[in-house]
């Protein structure tokens, strides 16, 4: 283990890390390459980040791979992204099983092209007994869309006049996942871009200027070290929090 890793406190790791993988286009522009080349490099970073998270002992990682709004990008880019996603799933699913990583997906998955959805479902099936870590891909995902879908499901059932947080959360795509502890966003943008709007209520936010294609295990470790210096208060006073630990 290198020096930086060894400074990590294994007792205080975030259980659930979520990442807005941003900056593929800017990375490509800097290198005078096509946006597609940026997405290809970004896919490599995603694959490495998943492995790194598992090695570091993270139990849940969620990657924002394609937003509900990303469908409005130029058709060529959307098609290229869908092809890359399919490639990732085809080439990584055995590797996920080997590493005991269970695959999960959230978002309006029925909006994905049939061939992508088939490969996604096969990969989910293949990894369904894995227990070491859960990797969730957010695909055709929007936080507002998720809340609207939950509300509509509740209306459809139609047996409630009012709901509470617990009942409502049970209708979100993330119902089987713990709350995110740490959100990482690459490429310096200070916004949520419609990601996990409900779930991020008390999540610690870490923004790095590093563009996603340059993101490596050392960057993840840096984010985790930063997280370990934070004091989470959940509305309490600092003294109350210290007494609880
Ligand atoms: C993130 O990189 C990947 C997706 C949103 C699919 P971008 O493509 O948004 O890269 P920038 O923001 O243009 O640099
Ligand atoms: C968020 O990034 C979506 C993903 C990382 C998949 P965007 O690049 O789409 O977000 P904006 O447009 O900068 O807000
Ligand atoms: Mg972007």
PDB file of C-alpha atoms and ligand atoms in Angstrom:
ATOM      1  CA  UNK A   1       0.000   0.000   0.000  1.00  0.00           C
ATOM      2  CA  UNK A   2       1.433   3.421  -0.877  1.00  0.00           C
ATOM      3  CA  UNK A   3       1.740   6.297   1.592  1.00  0.00           C
ATOM      4  CA  UNK A   4      -1.459   8.125   0.656  1.00  0.00           C
ATOM      5  CA  UNK A   5      -3.572   4.945   0.856  1.00  0.00           C
ATOM      6  CA  UNK A   6      -2.134   4.045   4.225  1.00  0.00           C
ATOM      7  CA  UNK A   7      -3.354   7.360   5.665  1.00  0.00           C
ATOM      8  CA  UNK A   8      -6.962   6.278   5.016  1.00  0.00           C
ATOM      9  CA  UNK A   9      -8.872   5.208   8.103  1.00  0.00           C
ATOM     10  CA  UNK A  10     -10.657   1.969   7.153  1.00  0.00           C
ATOM     11  CA  UNK A  11     -13.179   2.563   9.981  1.00  0.00           C
ATOM     12  CA  UNK A  12     -14.334   5.858   8.519  1.00  0.00           C
ATOM     13  CA  UNK A  13     -14.832   5.047   4.858  1.00  0.00           C
ATOM     14  CA  UNK A  14     -17.991   6.340   3.188  1.00  0.00           C
ATOM     15  CA  UNK A  15     -20.349   3.410   2.681  1.00  0.00           C
ATOM     16  CA  UNK A  16     -21.784   4.820  -0.542  1.00  0.00           C
ATOM     17  CA  UNK A  17     -19.782   6.994  -2.969  1.00  0.00           C
ATOM     18  CA  UNK A  18     -21.551   8.590  -5.936  1.00  0.00           C
ATOM     19  CA  UNK A  19     -19.712  10.219  -8.834  1.00  0.00           C
ATOM     20  CA  UNK A  20     -20.722  12.738 -11.489  1.00  0.00           C
ATOM     21  CA  UNK A  21     -18.175  11.767 -14.132  1.00  0.00           C
ATOM     22  CA  UNK A  22     -17.778  15.065 -15.983  1.00  0.00           C
ATOM     23  CA  UNK A  23     -15.224  16.600 -18.336  1.00  0.00           C
ATOM     24  CA  UNK A  24     -14.799  14.079 -21.163  1.00  0.00           C
ATOM     25  CA  UNK A  25     -15.536  16.734 -23.792  1.00  0.00           C
ATOM     26  CA  UNK A  26     -13.110  19.263 -22.289  1.00  0.00           C
ATOM     27  CA  UNK A  27     -10.386  16.626 -22.006  1.00  0.00           C
ATOM     28  CA  UNK A  28     -10.793  15.847 -25.716  1.00  0.00           C
ATOM     29  CA  UNK A  29     -10.822  19.531 -26.656  1.00  0.00           C
ATOM     30  CA  UNK A  30      -7.565  20.145 -24.772  1.00  0.00           C
ATOM     31  CA  UNK A  31      -5.984  17.351 -26.768  1.00  0.00           C
ATOM     32  CA  UNK A  32      -7.635  18.434 -30.054  1.00  0.00           C
ATOM     33  CA  UNK A  33      -9.418  15.083 -30.227  1.00  0.00           C
ATOM     34  CA  UNK A  34     -13.067  14.244 -30.924  1.00  0.00           C
ATOM     35  CA  UNK A  35     -15.594  14.218 -28.060  1.00  0.00           C
ATOM     36  CA  UNK A  36     -15.927  10.478 -28.701  1.00  0.00           C
ATOM     37  CA  UNK A  37     -12.245   9.971 -27.839  1.00  0.00           C
ATOM     38  CA  UNK A  38     -12.966  11.793 -24.581  1.00  0.00           C
ATOM     39  CA  UNK A  39     -15.834   9.415 -23.817  1.00  0.00           C
ATOM     40  CA  UNK A  40     -13.621   6.406 -24.635  1.00  0.00           C
ATOM     41  CA  UNK A  41     -10.984   7.579 -22.164  1.00  0.00           C
ATOM     42  CA  UNK A  42     -13.766   8.337 -19.699  1.00  0.00           C
ATOM     43  CA  UNK A  43     -14.919   4.749 -19.937  1.00  0.00           C
ATOM     44  CA  UNK A  44     -11.423   3.564 -18.985  1.00  0.00           C
ATOM     45  CA  UNK A  45     -11.503   5.871 -15.954  1.00  0.00           C
ATOM     46  CA  UNK A  46     -14.899   4.447 -14.961  1.00  0.00           C
ATOM     47  CA  UNK A  47     -13.587   0.915 -15.152  1.00  0.00           C
ATOM     48  CA  UNK A  48     -10.503   1.836 -13.075  1.00  0.00           C
ATOM     49  CA  UNK A  49     -12.553   3.786 -10.518  1.00  0.00           C
ATOM     50  CA  UNK A  50     -14.813   0.783  -9.899  1.00  0.00           C
ATOM     51  CA  UNK A  51     -11.827  -1.482  -9.310  1.00  0.00           C
ATOM     52  CA  UNK A  52     -10.123   1.105  -7.101  1.00  0.00           C
ATOM     53  CA  UNK A  53     -13.262   1.590  -4.998  1.00  0.00           C
ATOM     54  CA  UNK A  54     -13.529  -2.158  -4.453  1.00  0.00           C
ATOM     55  CA  UNK A  55      -9.851  -2.442  -3.499  1.00  0.00           C
ATOM     56  CA  UNK A  56     -10.252   0.412  -1.016  1.00  0.00           C
ATOM     57  CA  UNK A  57     -13.209  -1.271   0.681  1.00  0.00           C
ATOM     58  CA  UNK A  58     -16.101   0.891  -0.554  1.00  0.00           C
ATOM     59  CA  UNK A  59     -19.375  -1.082  -0.410  1.00  0.00           C
ATOM     60  CA  UNK A  60     -21.540   0.950  -2.818  1.00  0.00           C
ATOM     61  CA  UNK A  61     -20.503   3.085  -5.769  1.00  0.00           C
ATOM     62  CA  UNK A  62     -22.920   4.860  -8.104  1.00  0.00           C
ATOM     63  CA  UNK A  63     -21.755   6.401 -11.370  1.00  0.00           C
ATOM     64  CA  UNK A  64     -23.723   9.029 -13.292  1.00  0.00           C
ATOM     65  CA  UNK A  65     -23.100   7.711 -16.801  1.00  0.00           C
ATOM     66  CA  UNK A  66     -25.934   9.212 -18.868  1.00  0.00           C
ATOM     67  CA  UNK A  67     -28.563  11.727 -17.828  1.00  0.00           C
ATOM     68  CA  UNK A  68     -32.178  12.037 -18.952  1.00  0.00           C
ATOM     69  CA  UNK A  69     -31.090  15.376 -20.466  1.00  0.00           C
ATOM     70  CA  UNK A  70     -28.107  13.868 -22.321  1.00  0.00           C
ATOM     71  CA  UNK A  71     -30.569  12.455 -24.913  1.00  0.00           C
ATOM     72  CA  UNK A  72     -30.712  16.033 -26.254  1.00  0.00           C
ATOM     73  CA  UNK A  73     -27.051  15.982 -27.284  1.00  0.00           C
ATOM     74  CA  UNK A  74     -26.228  15.587 -31.013  1.00  0.00           C
ATOM     75  CA  UNK A  75     -27.510  12.233 -32.280  1.00  0.00           C
ATOM     76  CA  UNK A  76     -24.013  11.096 -33.257  1.00  0.00           C
ATOM     77  CA  UNK A  77     -22.752  11.598 -29.715  1.00  0.00           C
ATOM     78  CA  UNK A  78     -25.763   9.826 -28.179  1.00  0.00           C
ATOM     79  CA  UNK A  79     -25.257   6.811 -30.457  1.00  0.00           C
ATOM     80  CA  UNK A  80     -21.545   6.740 -29.657  1.00  0.00           C
ATOM     81  CA  UNK A  81     -22.270   6.876 -25.915  1.00  0.00           C
ATOM     82  CA  UNK A  82     -24.779   4.019 -26.185  1.00  0.00           C
ATOM     83  CA  UNK A  83     -22.238   1.941 -28.121  1.00  0.00           C
ATOM     84  CA  UNK A  84     -19.588   2.617 -25.503  1.00  0.00           C
ATOM     85  CA  UNK A  85     -21.975   1.636 -22.737  1.00  0.00           C
ATOM     86  CA  UNK A  86     -22.698  -1.630 -24.507  1.00  0.00           C
ATOM     87  CA  UNK A  87     -18.975  -2.252 -24.974  1.00  0.00           C
ATOM     88  CA  UNK A  88     -18.313  -1.537 -21.303  1.00  0.00           C
ATOM     89  CA  UNK A  89     -20.999  -3.974 -20.189  1.00  0.00           C
ATOM     90  CA  UNK A  90     -19.847  -6.667 -22.615  1.00  0.00           C
ATOM     91  CA  UNK A  91     -16.187  -6.376 -21.767  1.00  0.00           C
ATOM     92  CA  UNK A  92     -16.509  -5.838 -17.988  1.00  0.00           C
ATOM     93  CA  UNK A  93     -19.247  -8.182 -16.797  1.00  0.00           C
ATOM     94  CA  UNK A  94     -16.944 -11.196 -16.306  1.00  0.00           C
ATOM     95  CA  UNK A  95     -14.416  -8.949 -14.598  1.00  0.00           C
ATOM     96  CA  UNK A  96     -17.164  -7.756 -12.234  1.00  0.00           C
ATOM     97  CA  UNK A  97     -18.004 -11.344 -11.306  1.00  0.00           C
ATOM     98  CA  UNK A  98     -14.308 -12.080 -10.733  1.00  0.00           C
ATOM     99  CA  UNK A  99     -14.109  -9.114  -8.381  1.00  0.00           C
ATOM    100  CA  UNK A 100     -17.392 -10.012  -6.630  1.00  0.00           C
ATOM    101  CA  UNK A 101     -19.087  -6.773  -7.764  1.00  0.00           C
ATOM    102  CA  UNK A 102     -22.861  -6.749  -8.207  1.00  0.00           C
ATOM    103  CA  UNK A 103     -24.206  -4.568 -11.028  1.00  0.00           C
ATOM    104  CA  UNK A 104     -27.340  -2.484 -10.616  1.00  0.00           C
ATOM    105  CA  UNK A 105     -28.873   0.277 -12.753  1.00  0.00           C
ATOM    106  CA  UNK A 106     -31.150   3.221 -12.018  1.00  0.00           C
ATOM    107  CA  UNK A 107     -32.984   5.576 -14.366  1.00  0.00           C
ATOM    108  CA  UNK A 108     -35.630   5.310 -17.057  1.00  0.00           C
ATOM    109  CA  UNK A 109     -34.012   2.137 -18.339  1.00  0.00           C
ATOM    110  CA  UNK A 110     -36.872   1.430 -20.771  1.00  0.00           C
ATOM    111  CA  UNK A 111     -35.658   4.453 -22.779  1.00  0.00           C
ATOM    112  CA  UNK A 112     -32.366   2.700 -23.568  1.00  0.00           C
ATOM    113  CA  UNK A 113     -32.065   1.040 -27.009  1.00  0.00           C
ATOM    114  CA  UNK A 114     -33.191  -2.616 -26.877  1.00  0.00           C
ATOM    115  CA  UNK A 115     -29.742  -4.040 -27.595  1.00  0.00           C
ATOM    116  CA  UNK A 116     -28.186  -1.989 -24.766  1.00  0.00           C
ATOM    117  CA  UNK A 117     -30.954  -2.977 -22.374  1.00  0.00           C
ATOM    118  CA  UNK A 118     -30.447  -6.671 -23.239  1.00  0.00           C
ATOM    119  CA  UNK A 119     -26.722  -6.499 -22.512  1.00  0.00           C
ATOM    120  CA  UNK A 120     -27.402  -4.526 -19.325  1.00  0.00           C
ATOM    121  CA  UNK A 121     -29.912  -7.110 -18.079  1.00  0.00           C
ATOM    122  CA  UNK A 122     -27.540  -9.987 -18.879  1.00  0.00           C
ATOM    123  CA  UNK A 123     -24.742  -8.274 -16.938  1.00  0.00           C
ATOM    124  CA  UNK A 124     -27.092  -7.637 -13.991  1.00  0.00           C
ATOM    125  CA  UNK A 125     -28.125 -11.331 -14.038  1.00  0.00           C
ATOM    126  CA  UNK A 126     -24.550 -12.536 -14.290  1.00  0.00           C
ATOM    127  CA  UNK A 127     -23.445 -10.534 -11.237  1.00  0.00           C
ATOM    128  CA  UNK A 128     -26.609 -11.016  -9.164  1.00  0.00           C
ATOM    129  CA  UNK A 129     -24.941 -13.241  -6.543  1.00  0.00           C
ATOM    130  CA  UNK A 130     -21.903 -10.999  -6.045  1.00  0.00           C
ATOM    131  CA  UNK A 131     -21.579  -9.474  -2.598  1.00  0.00           C
ATOM    132  CA  UNK A 132     -18.294  -7.555  -2.351  1.00  0.00           C
ATOM    133  CA  UNK A 133     -19.567  -4.213  -3.660  1.00  0.00           C
ATOM    134  CA  UNK A 134     -22.605  -2.875  -5.508  1.00  0.00           C
ATOM    135  CA  UNK A 135     -21.931  -0.828  -8.632  1.00  0.00           C
ATOM    136  CA  UNK A 136     -24.947   1.200  -9.730  1.00  0.00           C
ATOM    137  CA  UNK A 137     -24.993   2.855 -13.141  1.00  0.00           C
ATOM    138  CA  UNK A 138     -27.320   5.847 -13.495  1.00  0.00           C
ATOM    139  CA  UNK A 139     -28.561   5.611 -17.082  1.00  0.00           C
ATOM    140  CA  UNK A 140     -31.155   7.863 -18.671  1.00  0.00           C
ATOM    141  CA  UNK A 141     -31.319   9.106 -15.104  1.00  0.00           C
ATOM    142  CA  UNK A 142     -32.759  12.380 -13.819  1.00  0.00           C
ATOM    143  CA  UNK A 143     -33.501  13.234 -10.197  1.00  0.00           C
ATOM    144  CA  UNK A 144     -36.700  15.093 -11.025  1.00  0.00           C
ATOM    145  CA  UNK A 145     -37.794  12.272 -13.332  1.00  0.00           C
ATOM    146  CA  UNK A 146     -37.173   9.794 -10.495  1.00  0.00           C
ATOM    147  CA  UNK A 147     -39.339  11.810  -8.084  1.00  0.00           C
ATOM    148  CA  UNK A 148     -42.103  12.144 -10.695  1.00  0.00           C
ATOM    149  CA  UNK A 149     -41.983   8.381 -11.388  1.00  0.00           C
ATOM    150  CA  UNK A 150     -42.274   7.697  -7.649  1.00  0.00           C
ATOM    151  CA  UNK A 151     -45.250  10.062  -7.281  1.00  0.00           C
ATOM    152  CA  UNK A 152     -47.005   8.467 -10.255  1.00  0.00           C
ATOM    153  CA  UNK A 153     -46.461   4.946  -8.868  1.00  0.00           C
ATOM    154  CA  UNK A 154     -47.973   6.054  -5.557  1.00  0.00           C
ATOM    155  CA  UNK A 155     -50.966   7.625  -7.321  1.00  0.00           C
ATOM    156  CA  UNK A 156     -51.439   4.451  -9.358  1.00  0.00           C
ATOM    157  CA  UNK A 157     -51.614   2.319  -6.216  1.00  0.00           C
ATOM    158  CA  UNK A 158     -54.031   4.931  -4.893  1.00  0.00           C
ATOM    159  CA  UNK A 159     -54.492   3.704  -1.311  1.00  0.00           C
ATOM    160  CA  UNK A 160     -52.868   6.652   0.534  1.00  0.00           C
ATOM    161  CA  UNK A 161     -54.034  10.154   1.367  1.00  0.00           C
ATOM    162  CA  UNK A 162     -50.578  11.148   2.605  1.00  0.00           C
ATOM    163  CA  UNK A 163     -47.062   9.701   2.576  1.00  0.00           C
ATOM    164  CA  UNK A 164     -44.021  10.033   4.828  1.00  0.00           C
ATOM    165  CA  UNK A 165     -40.323   9.985   3.893  1.00  0.00           C
ATOM    166  CA  UNK A 166     -39.907   6.278   4.532  1.00  0.00           C
ATOM    167  CA  UNK A 167     -42.867   5.259   2.382  1.00  0.00           C
ATOM    168  CA  UNK A 168     -41.899   7.680  -0.392  1.00  0.00           C
ATOM    169  CA  UNK A 169     -38.257   6.504  -0.469  1.00  0.00           C
ATOM    170  CA  UNK A 170     -39.532   2.991  -1.085  1.00  0.00           C
ATOM    171  CA  UNK A 171     -40.713   4.122  -4.528  1.00  0.00           C
ATOM    172  CA  UNK A 172     -37.409   5.631  -5.627  1.00  0.00           C
ATOM    173  CA  UNK A 173     -35.066   3.757  -7.990  1.00  0.00           C
ATOM    174  CA  UNK A 174     -32.584   3.734  -5.094  1.00  0.00           C
ATOM    175  CA  UNK A 175     -34.889   1.996  -2.621  1.00  0.00           C
ATOM    176  CA  UNK A 176     -32.374  -0.815  -2.032  1.00  0.00           C
ATOM    177  CA  UNK A 177     -29.339   1.461  -1.684  1.00  0.00           C
ATOM    178  CA  UNK A 178     -28.039   3.278   1.398  1.00  0.00           C
ATOM    179  CA  UNK A 179     -27.996   7.104   1.345  1.00  0.00           C
ATOM    180  CA  UNK A 180     -24.913   8.471  -0.429  1.00  0.00           C
ATOM    181  CA  UNK A 181     -22.187   9.611   1.997  1.00  0.00           C
ATOM    182  CA  UNK A 182     -19.863  11.255  -0.516  1.00  0.00           C
ATOM    183  CA  UNK A 183     -20.537  12.896  -3.898  1.00  0.00           C
ATOM    184  CA  UNK A 184     -17.543  13.459  -6.148  1.00  0.00           C
ATOM    185  CA  UNK A 185     -17.868  15.695  -9.209  1.00  0.00           C
ATOM    186  CA  UNK A 186     -14.954  16.016 -11.615  1.00  0.00           C
ATOM    187  CA  UNK A 187     -13.993  18.908 -13.911  1.00  0.00           C
ATOM    188  CA  UNK A 188     -14.786  21.680 -11.439  1.00  0.00           C
ATOM    189  CA  UNK A 189     -18.481  22.300 -12.030  1.00  0.00           C
ATOM    190  CA  UNK A 190     -20.329  23.208  -8.807  1.00  0.00           C
ATOM    191  CA  UNK A 191     -23.758  21.828  -9.643  1.00  0.00           C
ATOM    192  CA  UNK A 192     -25.853  18.692  -9.231  1.00  0.00           C
ATOM    193  CA  UNK A 193     -27.123  18.512 -12.833  1.00  0.00           C
ATOM    194  CA  UNK A 194     -30.299  16.692 -11.752  1.00  0.00           C
ATOM    195  CA  UNK A 195     -28.431  13.871  -9.982  1.00  0.00           C
ATOM    196  CA  UNK A 196     -30.008  12.113  -6.951  1.00  0.00           C
ATOM    197  CA  UNK A 197     -31.875  15.249  -5.831  1.00  0.00           C
ATOM    198  CA  UNK A 198     -33.708  13.518  -2.990  1.00  0.00           C
ATOM    199  CA  UNK A 199     -30.861  11.274  -1.865  1.00  0.00           C
ATOM    200  CA  UNK A 200     -28.128  13.959  -1.654  1.00  0.00           C
ATOM    201  CA  UNK A 201     -29.865  15.847   1.192  1.00  0.00           C
ATOM    202  CA  UNK A 202     -26.997  15.245   3.681  1.00  0.00           C
ATOM    203  CA  UNK A 203     -24.237  13.991   1.400  1.00  0.00           C
ATOM    204  CA  UNK A 204     -20.746  15.503   1.634  1.00  0.00           C
ATOM    205  CA  UNK A 205     -19.747  17.125  -1.667  1.00  0.00           C
ATOM    206  CA  UNK A 206     -16.237  17.013  -3.128  1.00  0.00           C
ATOM    207  CA  UNK A 207     -15.491  18.814  -6.387  1.00  0.00           C
ATOM    208  CA  UNK A 208     -12.157  18.328  -8.148  1.00  0.00           C
ATOM    209  CA  UNK A 209     -10.866  20.204 -11.199  1.00  0.00           C
ATOM    210  CA  UNK A 210      -9.463  16.920 -12.553  1.00  0.00           C
ATOM    211  CA  UNK A 211     -11.223  16.015 -15.797  1.00  0.00           C
ATOM    212  CA  UNK A 212     -12.862  12.584 -15.663  1.00  0.00           C
ATOM    213  CA  UNK A 213     -10.531  10.905 -18.238  1.00  0.00           C
ATOM    214  CA  UNK A 214      -7.598  11.825 -15.958  1.00  0.00           C
ATOM    215  CA  UNK A 215      -9.261  10.507 -12.782  1.00  0.00           C
ATOM    216  CA  UNK A 216      -7.291   7.680 -11.168  1.00  0.00           C
ATOM    217  CA  UNK A 217      -7.161   5.762  -7.870  1.00  0.00           C
ATOM    218  CA  UNK A 218      -4.959   8.473  -6.316  1.00  0.00           C
ATOM    219  CA  UNK A 219      -7.707  11.062  -6.975  1.00  0.00           C
ATOM    220  CA  UNK A 220     -10.285   8.795  -5.359  1.00  0.00           C
ATOM    221  CA  UNK A 221      -8.023   8.338  -2.328  1.00  0.00           C
ATOM    222  CA  UNK A 222      -7.634  12.128  -2.081  1.00  0.00           C
ATOM    223  CA  UNK A 223     -11.418  12.541  -2.094  1.00  0.00           C
ATOM    224  CA  UNK A 224     -11.785   9.872   0.606  1.00  0.00           C
ATOM    225  CA  UNK A 225      -9.107  11.501   2.782  1.00  0.00           C
ATOM    226  CA  UNK A 226     -10.924  14.820   2.423  1.00  0.00           C
ATOM    227  CA  UNK A 227     -14.191  13.115   3.407  1.00  0.00           C
ATOM    228  CA  UNK A 228     -12.562  11.691   6.525  1.00  0.00           C
ATOM    229  CA  UNK A 229     -11.751  15.217   7.732  1.00  0.00           C
ATOM    230  CA  UNK A 230     -15.390  16.343   7.498  1.00  0.00           C
ATOM    231  CA  UNK A 231     -17.787  16.580  10.401  1.00  0.00           C
ATOM    232  CA  UNK A 232     -21.279  15.483   9.425  1.00  0.00           C
ATOM    233  CA  UNK A 233     -23.879  17.195  11.573  1.00  0.00           C
ATOM    234  CA  UNK A 234     -27.335  16.303  10.193  1.00  0.00           C
ATOM    235  CA  UNK A 235     -28.741  19.467  11.731  1.00  0.00           C
ATOM    236  CA  UNK A 236     -27.205  18.905  15.189  1.00  0.00           C
ATOM    237  CA  UNK A 237     -24.628  21.059  16.943  1.00  0.00           C
ATOM    238  CA  UNK A 238     -20.981  20.112  16.792  1.00  0.00           C
ATOM    239  CA  UNK A 239     -21.015  19.182  20.530  1.00  0.00           C
ATOM    240  CA  UNK A 240     -23.995  16.884  20.087  1.00  0.00           C
ATOM    241  CA  UNK A 241     -22.283  15.108  17.191  1.00  0.00           C
ATOM    242  CA  UNK A 242     -19.058  14.558  19.176  1.00  0.00           C
ATOM    243  CA  UNK A 243     -21.019  13.012  22.066  1.00  0.00           C
ATOM    244  CA  UNK A 244     -22.645  10.528  19.696  1.00  0.00           C
ATOM    245  CA  UNK A 245     -19.372   9.088  18.385  1.00  0.00           C
TER     246      UNK A 245
HETATM  247  C1  LIG B   1     -19.348  13.626 -19.140  1.00  0.00           C
HETATM  248  O1  LIG B   1     -18.541  14.391 -19.964  1.00  0.00           O
HETATM  249  C2  LIG B   1     -19.977  12.462 -19.868  1.00  0.00           C
HETATM  250  C3  LIG B   1     -21.424  12.591 -20.099  1.00  0.00           C
HETATM  251  C4  LIG B   1     -22.170  13.568 -19.681  1.00  0.00           C
HETATM  252  C5  LIG B   1     -22.071  11.521 -20.830  1.00  0.00           C
HETATM  253  P1  LIG B   1     -19.112  15.569 -20.853  1.00  0.00           P
HETATM  254  O2  LIG B   1     -19.391  15.036 -22.217  1.00  0.00           O
HETATM  255  O3  LIG B   1     -20.249  16.257 -20.195  1.00  0.00           O
HETATM  256  O4  LIG B   1     -17.841  16.523 -20.907  1.00  0.00           O
HETATM  257  P2  LIG B   1     -17.818  18.134 -20.925  1.00  0.00           P
HETATM  258  O5  LIG B   1     -18.654  18.614 -19.783  1.00  0.00           O
HETATM  259  O6  LIG B   1     -18.366  18.539 -22.264  1.00  0.00           O
HETATM  260  O7  LIG B   1     -16.373  18.458 -20.764  1.00  0.00           O
HETATM  261  C1  LIG B   2     -23.956  15.339 -15.865  1.00  0.00           C
HETATM  262  O1  LIG B   2     -23.041  15.967 -16.681  1.00  0.00           O
HETATM  263  C2  LIG B   2     -24.354  14.023 -16.467  1.00  0.00           C
HETATM  264  C3  LIG B   2     -23.342  12.973 -16.443  1.00  0.00           C
HETATM  265  C4  LIG B   2     -22.167  13.055 -15.892  1.00  0.00           C
HETATM  266  C5  LIG B   2     -23.737  11.744 -17.065  1.00  0.00           C
HETATM  267  P1  LIG B   2     -23.469  17.027 -17.799  1.00  0.00           P
HETATM  268  O2  LIG B   2     -22.212  17.440 -18.487  1.00  0.00           O
HETATM  269  O3  LIG B   2     -24.545  16.472 -18.642  1.00  0.00           O
HETATM  270  O4  LIG B   2     -24.061  18.213 -16.917  1.00  0.00           O
HETATM  271  P2  LIG B   2     -24.155  19.772 -17.236  1.00  0.00           P
HETATM  272  O5  LIG B   2     -24.796  19.888 -18.582  1.00  0.00           O
HETATM  273  O6  LIG B   2     -22.767  20.301 -17.232  1.00  0.00           O
HETATM  274  O7  LIG B   2     -24.959  20.347 -16.123  1.00  0.00           O
HETATM  275 MG1  LIG B   3     -20.345  17.845 -18.933  1.00  0.00          MG
END
